[in-house]
Coordinates of C-alpha atoms and ligand atoms in Angstrom, one line a residue:
M26 CA 59.7 93.5 99.7
N27 CA 62.0 96.5 100.3
A28 CA 60.0 99.3 98.6
D29 CA 63.1 101.1 97.7
L30 CA 63.8 98.3 95.1
D31 CA 61.2 100.0 93.0
L32 CA 63.3 103.1 92.8
L33 CA 66.1 101.3 90.9
Q34 CA 66.4 102.0 87.2
P35 CA 67.0 99.3 84.7
Y36 CA 70.8 98.8 84.2
P37 CA 72.2 100.3 81.0
F38 CA 72.8 96.9 79.5
E39 CA 69.2 95.9 80.1
K40 CA 68.2 99.1 78.3
L41 CA 70.5 98.2 75.5
R42 CA 69.1 94.7 75.3
Q43 CA 65.7 96.2 74.9
L44 CA 66.8 98.7 72.3
L45 CA 68.4 96.1 70.2
E46 CA 65.7 93.5 70.5
G47 CA 64.6 92.3 67.1
V48 CA 67.6 94.0 65.3
E49 CA 69.1 91.5 62.9
P50 CA 72.9 92.2 62.9
A51 CA 74.6 92.5 59.6
D52 CA 76.2 89.3 58.3
I53 CA 79.8 90.3 58.9
H54 CA 82.4 89.7 61.7
A55 CA 80.8 91.0 65.0
V56 CA 82.7 93.6 67.0
S57 CA 81.6 94.6 70.5
L58 CA 82.7 97.9 72.0
S59 CA 79.8 98.0 74.4
V60 CA 80.9 96.4 77.7
G61 CA 83.9 97.7 79.5
E62 CA 85.3 94.3 80.1
P63 CA 89.1 94.2 79.5
K64 CA 90.1 91.6 76.8
H65 CA 93.9 91.8 77.0
A66 CA 95.5 88.7 78.4
A67 CA 95.7 88.4 82.2
P68 CA 99.2 88.0 83.6
Q69 CA 100.1 84.3 83.7
F70 CA 101.9 84.6 87.1
A71 CA 98.7 85.9 88.8
L72 CA 96.7 82.9 87.3
D73 CA 99.5 80.5 88.5
A74 CA 99.3 82.0 92.0
L75 CA 95.6 81.6 92.0
V76 CA 96.0 77.8 91.2
A77 CA 98.8 77.4 93.7
G78 CA 96.5 79.0 96.3
L79 CA 93.6 76.6 95.8
A80 CA 94.4 74.6 99.0
K81 CA 93.3 77.8 100.8
L82 CA 89.7 77.1 99.9
E83 CA 89.7 74.7 102.8
N84 CA 89.8 77.7 105.2
Y85 CA 87.4 80.6 105.9
P86 CA 89.2 83.8 104.9
S87 CA 88.9 86.9 107.2
T88 CA 87.1 90.1 106.2
R89 CA 90.3 92.2 106.5
G90 CA 92.2 89.8 104.3
S91 CA 95.7 88.4 105.2
D92 CA 98.5 90.7 106.4
A93 CA 100.5 89.8 103.3
L94 CA 97.6 91.0 101.1
R95 CA 97.0 94.3 103.0
E96 CA 100.8 94.9 102.9
S97 CA 101.0 94.4 99.1
M98 CA 98.1 96.8 98.6
A99 CA 99.6 99.4 101.0
Q100 CA 103.0 99.2 99.4
W101 CA 101.5 99.6 96.0
L102 CA 99.5 102.7 97.3
C103 CA 102.7 104.2 98.6
R104 CA 104.7 103.6 95.4
R105 CA 102.0 104.7 93.1
F106 CA 100.8 107.8 95.0
H107 CA 104.2 109.1 96.4
I108 CA 103.4 108.3 100.0
D109 CA 106.4 107.7 102.3
A110 CA 107.1 104.0 102.2
S111 CA 107.8 104.0 105.9
R112 CA 104.0 104.5 106.4
S113 CA 103.1 101.3 104.5
S114 CA 102.8 99.1 107.6
T115 CA 100.5 101.6 109.3
I116 CA 98.4 101.8 106.1
A117 CA 98.2 98.1 105.9
E118 CA 97.1 97.9 109.5
Q119 CA 94.5 100.7 109.6
H120 CA 93.7 102.2 106.3
V121 CA 93.0 99.4 103.7
I122 CA 90.9 96.3 103.3
P123 CA 90.1 94.1 100.2
V124 CA 86.9 94.2 98.3
N125 CA 85.6 91.6 95.9
G126 CA 85.7 93.9 92.9
T127 CA 85.0 97.7 93.4
R128 CA 81.5 97.3 92.3
E129 CA 80.3 95.6 95.5
G130 CA 82.6 97.9 97.6
L131 CA 81.2 101.1 96.0
F132 CA 77.7 99.7 96.8
A133 CA 78.4 98.6 100.3
I134 CA 80.3 101.8 101.4
A135 CA 77.0 103.7 100.9
Q136 CA 75.1 101.2 103.1
C137 CA 77.8 101.7 105.8
L138 CA 78.3 105.4 105.6
L139 CA 74.9 107.0 104.9
D140 CA 72.5 108.1 107.6
N141 CA 69.1 108.2 106.2
K142 CA 67.6 109.8 109.3
Q143 CA 69.4 113.1 108.8
N144 CA 67.9 116.1 107.1
A145 CA 70.9 116.3 104.7
R146 CA 70.3 113.1 102.8
S147 CA 71.7 113.6 99.4
V148 CA 74.6 111.9 97.7
L149 CA 76.4 113.7 94.9
M150 CA 77.5 111.7 91.9
P151 CA 78.7 112.3 88.4
N152 CA 76.4 112.4 85.4
P153 CA 77.0 110.4 83.3
F154 CA 78.0 107.8 85.8
Y155 CA 78.6 104.2 86.9
Q156 CA 75.0 103.3 87.8
I157 CA 76.0 101.5 91.0
Y158 CA 76.4 104.9 92.7
E159 CA 72.7 105.7 92.2
G160 CA 71.4 102.2 93.2
A161 CA 73.6 102.2 96.3
T162 CA 72.3 105.6 97.3
L163 CA 68.6 104.7 96.8
L164 CA 68.9 101.4 98.7
A165 CA 70.6 103.3 101.5
G166 CA 67.4 105.5 101.7
C167 CA 69.2 108.6 100.5
Q168 CA 68.8 110.8 97.5
P169 CA 71.0 111.0 94.4
D170 CA 72.1 114.6 93.4
F171 CA 73.8 114.6 90.0
Y172 CA 76.6 116.9 88.9
T173 CA 77.3 116.9 85.1
I174 CA 80.7 115.8 83.9
D175 CA 82.5 116.4 80.7
E176 CA 86.1 116.7 79.5
N177 CA 86.7 119.5 82.1
A178 CA 86.7 117.3 85.2
D179 CA 88.1 120.1 87.5
D180 CA 85.5 122.6 86.6
N181 CA 82.8 120.0 87.2
L182 CA 83.9 119.6 90.8
D183 CA 84.6 123.3 91.3
G184 CA 81.1 124.1 90.0
L185 CA 79.4 122.3 93.0
S186 CA 77.4 124.9 94.9
D187 CA 77.5 125.5 98.7
A188 CA 73.8 124.5 98.9
Q189 CA 74.5 121.1 97.2
L190 CA 77.5 120.5 99.4
D191 CA 75.6 121.3 102.6
Q192 CA 72.9 118.8 101.6
C193 CA 75.2 116.0 100.9
Q194 CA 76.6 113.3 103.2
M195 CA 78.9 111.8 100.6
I196 CA 80.1 112.4 97.1
Y197 CA 81.2 109.9 94.5
V198 CA 84.1 111.0 92.3
C199 CA 85.2 109.0 89.4
T200 CA 88.7 109.9 88.3
P201 CA 89.7 108.9 85.6
G202 CA 86.1 109.1 84.6
N203 CA 83.9 106.6 82.9
P204 CA 82.9 107.4 80.2
T205 CA 84.8 110.7 79.8
G206 CA 88.3 109.5 80.5
A207 CA 88.9 112.9 82.1
V208 CA 91.1 113.2 85.3
N209 CA 91.0 115.5 88.2
S210 CA 94.1 117.5 89.1
K211 CA 95.7 117.3 92.5
Q212 CA 94.6 120.9 93.1
A213 CA 90.9 120.3 92.3
L214 CA 90.9 117.2 94.6
Q215 CA 92.5 119.2 97.4
R216 CA 89.9 122.0 97.0
L217 CA 87.2 119.3 97.3
I218 CA 88.8 117.9 100.4
E219 CA 88.8 121.3 102.0
K220 CA 85.1 121.6 101.2
A221 CA 84.5 118.1 102.7
H222 CA 85.8 119.5 106.0
Q223 CA 83.8 122.7 105.7
H224 CA 80.5 121.1 104.7
N225 CA 80.8 117.8 106.6
F226 CA 80.8 115.1 104.0
V227 CA 82.9 112.2 102.8
I228 CA 84.6 111.8 99.4
V229 CA 84.4 108.4 97.8
S230 CA 86.8 108.4 94.8
D231 CA 86.4 105.5 92.3
E232 CA 89.8 105.2 90.8
C233 CA 89.5 101.8 89.1
Y234 CA 90.8 103.3 85.8
S235 CA 93.8 105.0 87.4
E236 CA 96.4 102.7 85.7
I237 CA 94.9 102.9 82.2
Y238 CA 96.4 106.3 81.4
R239 CA 98.0 107.5 78.2
E240 CA 101.8 107.3 78.7
E241 CA 102.3 110.9 77.2
H242 CA 99.8 112.2 79.8
G243 CA 101.4 110.5 82.8
A244 CA 99.9 108.9 85.9
P245 CA 96.8 110.7 87.2
C246 CA 96.8 111.9 90.8
G247 CA 94.6 110.0 93.3
L248 CA 92.6 111.3 96.2
L249 CA 94.9 109.9 98.9
E250 CA 97.9 111.4 97.2
A251 CA 96.1 114.8 97.1
A252 CA 95.2 114.4 100.8
N253 CA 98.7 113.4 101.9
D254 CA 100.3 116.3 100.0
M255 CA 98.2 118.8 101.8
G256 CA 99.1 117.3 105.2
N257 CA 96.0 115.2 105.7
S258 CA 98.2 112.1 106.1
T259 CA 95.5 110.2 107.9
F260 CA 93.2 110.6 104.8
E261 CA 90.4 112.1 107.0
R262 CA 87.1 112.1 105.0
C263 CA 88.8 110.4 102.0
I264 CA 88.0 106.9 100.7
V265 CA 89.4 105.5 97.5
F266 CA 88.6 102.3 95.5
H267 CA 91.1 100.5 93.3
S268 CA 90.7 97.4 91.2
L269 CA 92.7 94.7 89.4
S270 CA 89.9 94.4 86.8
K271 CA 91.1 97.0 84.4
R272 CA 94.7 97.4 85.7
S273 CA 95.6 93.7 85.3
N274 CA 92.9 92.4 83.0
L275 CA 91.4 90.3 85.8
P276 CA 87.7 91.3 85.8
G277 CA 86.7 87.7 86.7
L278 CA 89.0 87.6 89.7
R279 CA 86.7 90.1 91.6
S280 CA 89.6 91.7 93.4
G281 CA 90.1 95.3 94.5
F282 CA 90.5 97.3 97.7
V283 CA 89.2 100.2 99.6
A284 CA 91.6 102.6 101.4
G285 CA 91.5 105.8 103.3
D286 CA 90.2 107.3 106.6
A287 CA 90.9 104.8 109.4
N288 CA 87.7 105.5 111.3
I289 CA 85.6 104.8 108.3
I290 CA 87.6 101.7 107.3
K291 CA 87.2 100.3 110.9
R292 CA 83.4 100.7 110.7
F293 CA 83.4 99.3 107.2
V294 CA 85.1 96.1 108.5
E295 CA 82.3 95.7 111.1
Y296 CA 79.7 96.2 108.4
R297 CA 81.4 93.7 106.1
T298 CA 81.7 91.1 108.8
Y299 CA 77.9 90.9 108.7
Q300 CA 77.7 91.3 105.0
G301 CA 79.9 88.2 104.7
C302 CA 82.1 89.2 101.8
A303 CA 85.6 88.0 102.7
M304 CA 88.0 87.4 99.8
S305 CA 88.9 83.8 99.1
G306 CA 92.5 82.9 100.0
A307 CA 93.3 81.8 96.5
V308 CA 92.1 85.2 95.1
Q309 CA 94.2 87.0 97.8
D310 CA 97.3 85.1 96.5
A311 CA 96.6 86.0 92.9
S312 CA 96.0 89.6 94.0
I313 CA 99.3 89.9 95.9
A314 CA 101.1 88.7 92.8
A315 CA 99.3 91.3 90.6
W316 CA 99.7 94.3 92.9
S317 CA 103.4 93.5 93.2
D318 CA 104.2 93.8 89.4
E319 CA 104.1 96.8 87.1
T320 CA 105.6 95.3 83.9
H321 CA 102.2 93.8 82.8
V322 CA 100.5 97.1 83.6
E323 CA 102.9 99.0 81.3
A324 CA 102.3 96.6 78.5
N325 CA 98.6 96.9 79.0
R326 CA 98.8 100.7 78.8
C327 CA 100.9 100.5 75.6
A328 CA 98.3 98.3 74.0
Y329 CA 95.5 100.9 74.7
D330 CA 97.7 103.7 73.5
A331 CA 98.2 102.0 70.1
K332 CA 94.4 101.4 69.9
Y333 CA 93.7 105.2 70.6
K334 CA 96.2 106.3 68.0
G335 CA 94.7 104.1 65.3
V336 CA 91.0 104.6 66.1
I337 CA 91.2 108.4 66.5
N338 CA 93.0 108.6 63.2
V339 CA 90.1 106.8 61.5
L340 CA 87.3 108.6 63.4
S341 CA 88.4 112.2 63.7
P342 CA 87.7 113.4 60.2
E343 CA 84.0 112.5 60.7
L344 CA 83.5 112.8 64.5
N345 CA 84.1 115.4 67.2
V346 CA 86.3 113.1 69.3
A347 CA 89.6 113.4 71.2
T348 CA 91.9 111.0 73.0
P349 CA 91.2 111.3 76.7
P350 CA 94.1 111.4 79.2
A351 CA 93.0 108.0 80.8
G352 CA 90.5 105.2 80.7
F353 CA 89.7 102.9 77.7
Y354 CA 86.6 104.6 76.4
L355 CA 85.9 107.1 73.7
W356 CA 83.0 109.4 74.2
P357 CA 82.3 111.1 70.9
Q358 CA 79.6 113.6 70.1
L359 CA 77.3 112.4 67.4
P360 CA 75.5 114.5 64.9
L361 CA 72.4 112.3 65.2
D362 CA 70.3 110.5 67.8
D363 CA 72.5 108.1 69.9
Q364 CA 69.9 105.3 70.2
F365 CA 69.0 105.5 66.5
F366 CA 72.7 105.3 65.6
T367 CA 73.3 102.3 68.0
R368 CA 70.6 100.3 66.3
Q369 CA 71.8 101.2 62.8
L370 CA 75.4 100.3 63.6
L371 CA 74.3 96.9 64.7
A372 CA 71.9 96.3 61.9
E373 CA 74.2 97.5 59.1
H374 CA 77.7 96.9 60.4
N375 CA 77.4 94.4 63.3
V376 CA 79.2 96.7 65.8
R377 CA 77.8 97.0 69.3
T378 CA 78.2 100.2 71.3
V379 CA 76.3 101.9 74.1
P380 CA 74.1 105.0 73.5
G381 CA 75.3 107.9 75.8
S382 CA 71.9 108.6 77.0
F383 CA 71.8 105.1 78.7
L384 CA 74.7 106.2 81.0
A385 CA 73.3 109.4 82.2
R386 CA 70.1 111.1 83.6
E387 CA 68.0 114.1 82.7
T388 CA 67.9 116.2 85.8
H389 CA 66.5 119.6 87.1
G390 CA 65.2 120.4 83.7
T391 CA 68.8 119.8 82.3
A392 CA 69.0 117.7 79.2
N393 CA 70.5 114.2 79.4
P394 CA 74.3 114.9 79.1
G395 CA 74.8 111.6 77.3
A396 CA 72.3 112.3 74.6
H397 CA 74.0 112.5 71.2
R398 CA 77.0 110.7 72.6
L399 CA 78.3 107.2 72.1
R400 CA 80.5 105.2 74.4
L401 CA 83.1 103.1 72.7
A402 CA 85.1 100.7 74.9
L403 CA 88.3 100.0 73.1
V404 CA 88.6 96.5 74.6
A405 CA 88.5 94.4 71.4
P406 CA 91.7 93.5 69.7
I407 CA 93.3 96.4 67.8
A408 CA 92.3 95.0 64.4
D409 CA 88.7 94.8 65.4
C410 CA 88.7 98.3 66.9
L411 CA 90.1 99.7 63.7
D412 CA 87.6 97.8 61.7
A413 CA 84.8 99.0 63.9
A414 CA 86.0 102.6 63.6
T415 CA 85.9 102.3 59.7
R416 CA 82.3 100.9 60.0
I417 CA 81.2 103.7 62.3
V418 CA 82.5 106.3 59.8
E419 CA 80.5 104.5 57.0
C420 CA 77.4 104.5 59.1
L421 CA 77.8 108.2 60.0
K422 CA 78.3 109.1 56.3
K423 CA 75.1 107.3 55.4
H424 CA 72.8 108.7 58.1
S425 CA 74.0 112.2 58.9
Ligands
PLP509 C1 83.5 103.5 86.9 C2 83.6 102.1 87.3 N1 83.7 101.8 88.6 C3 83.7 100.5 89.1 C4 83.6 99.4 88.2 C5 83.7 98.1 88.8 O1 84.8 97.4 88.5 P1 85.2 96.1 89.4 O2 84.0 95.7 90.2 O3 85.5 95.0 88.3 O4 86.3 96.5 90.1 C6 83.5 99.7 86.8 C7 83.5 98.6 85.9 O5 83.2 98.7 84.7 C8 83.5 101.0 86.4 O6 83.4 101.3 85.1

């Protein structure tokens, strides 16, 4: 067996399963705020396109995806990130390919990009984080190096030391962040791009929550927009991932894309040819439909905005919690142990959440930044989210 498999940590939901083993949930309506799986309805026209495309299952799809798919993704990128529309055909040709959900792409890019024979073998990643970054790094034979993140996403990036940047080949950035919901400004992303050139590393920006922003905050900047606006119009050293899972409530479609530096994309296509992960033609058709429409995305954002307003209203007298600019999580600080609280919440109120400490690591003698935090995914229907918030307050009053 590959000995590096032993380096992998149990996934947060496996830890959660163990934590909650033997807990008898209270006998009331169950509400789950644990898994970040969107529950709003998927757009019907995308599902129709999927069905209409079923005949395409009779053919092998190509790794690069159809021209029509890459054009729809490139046009979306140009519209959303203020890139000159006249460049969309070049972007479609050289700078973008589909991935079967960003999870596999975020994993695979590390296998393609990282050189585990170099002295500088670290990969920087946020802490708390999406655990795929860590597993991808370890299985590529490199070393995770964590940077703590909180609500001040720009300070978190600016705080990286020269020594850390010299040691790293690649950095994962997650903006908007999971679980913080914090976003990086264009200026902070541009400073990071300058450092990538100075210190010789690649930036991989996970932007799968970029469309789930609060309307009053406005659309977050992306890494390619930041690069383009500073004259790096070929996106050198920049790679982004986008997904239909959260944007279009299609987590089961397994559809996203990777875009950026043409040299990296070219090598990534070669890598993926061997990995054998082309996107099915029917999924491509549904994806074209979804990337070409914004109306359903706006409705999606409005639904999350309403949940945030209601839930914060219930929680804020008891909890130190604020509405983040983006994402669909709340990441409150708790006055008591997060794992204890998670168990009590299930036992007494039948509400499932994730203890913050399961989403983060203790490093360099620094305490786990997720300890005494809770991650609440506001994915359940609004009535359930409000109900859960009331039960959380009751549980807090009893135990703190
Ligand atoms: C930060 C982050 N990145 C990537 C993903 C993967 O999303 P998908 O593979 O559905 O595109 C998730 C899913 O929860 C996530 O939270």
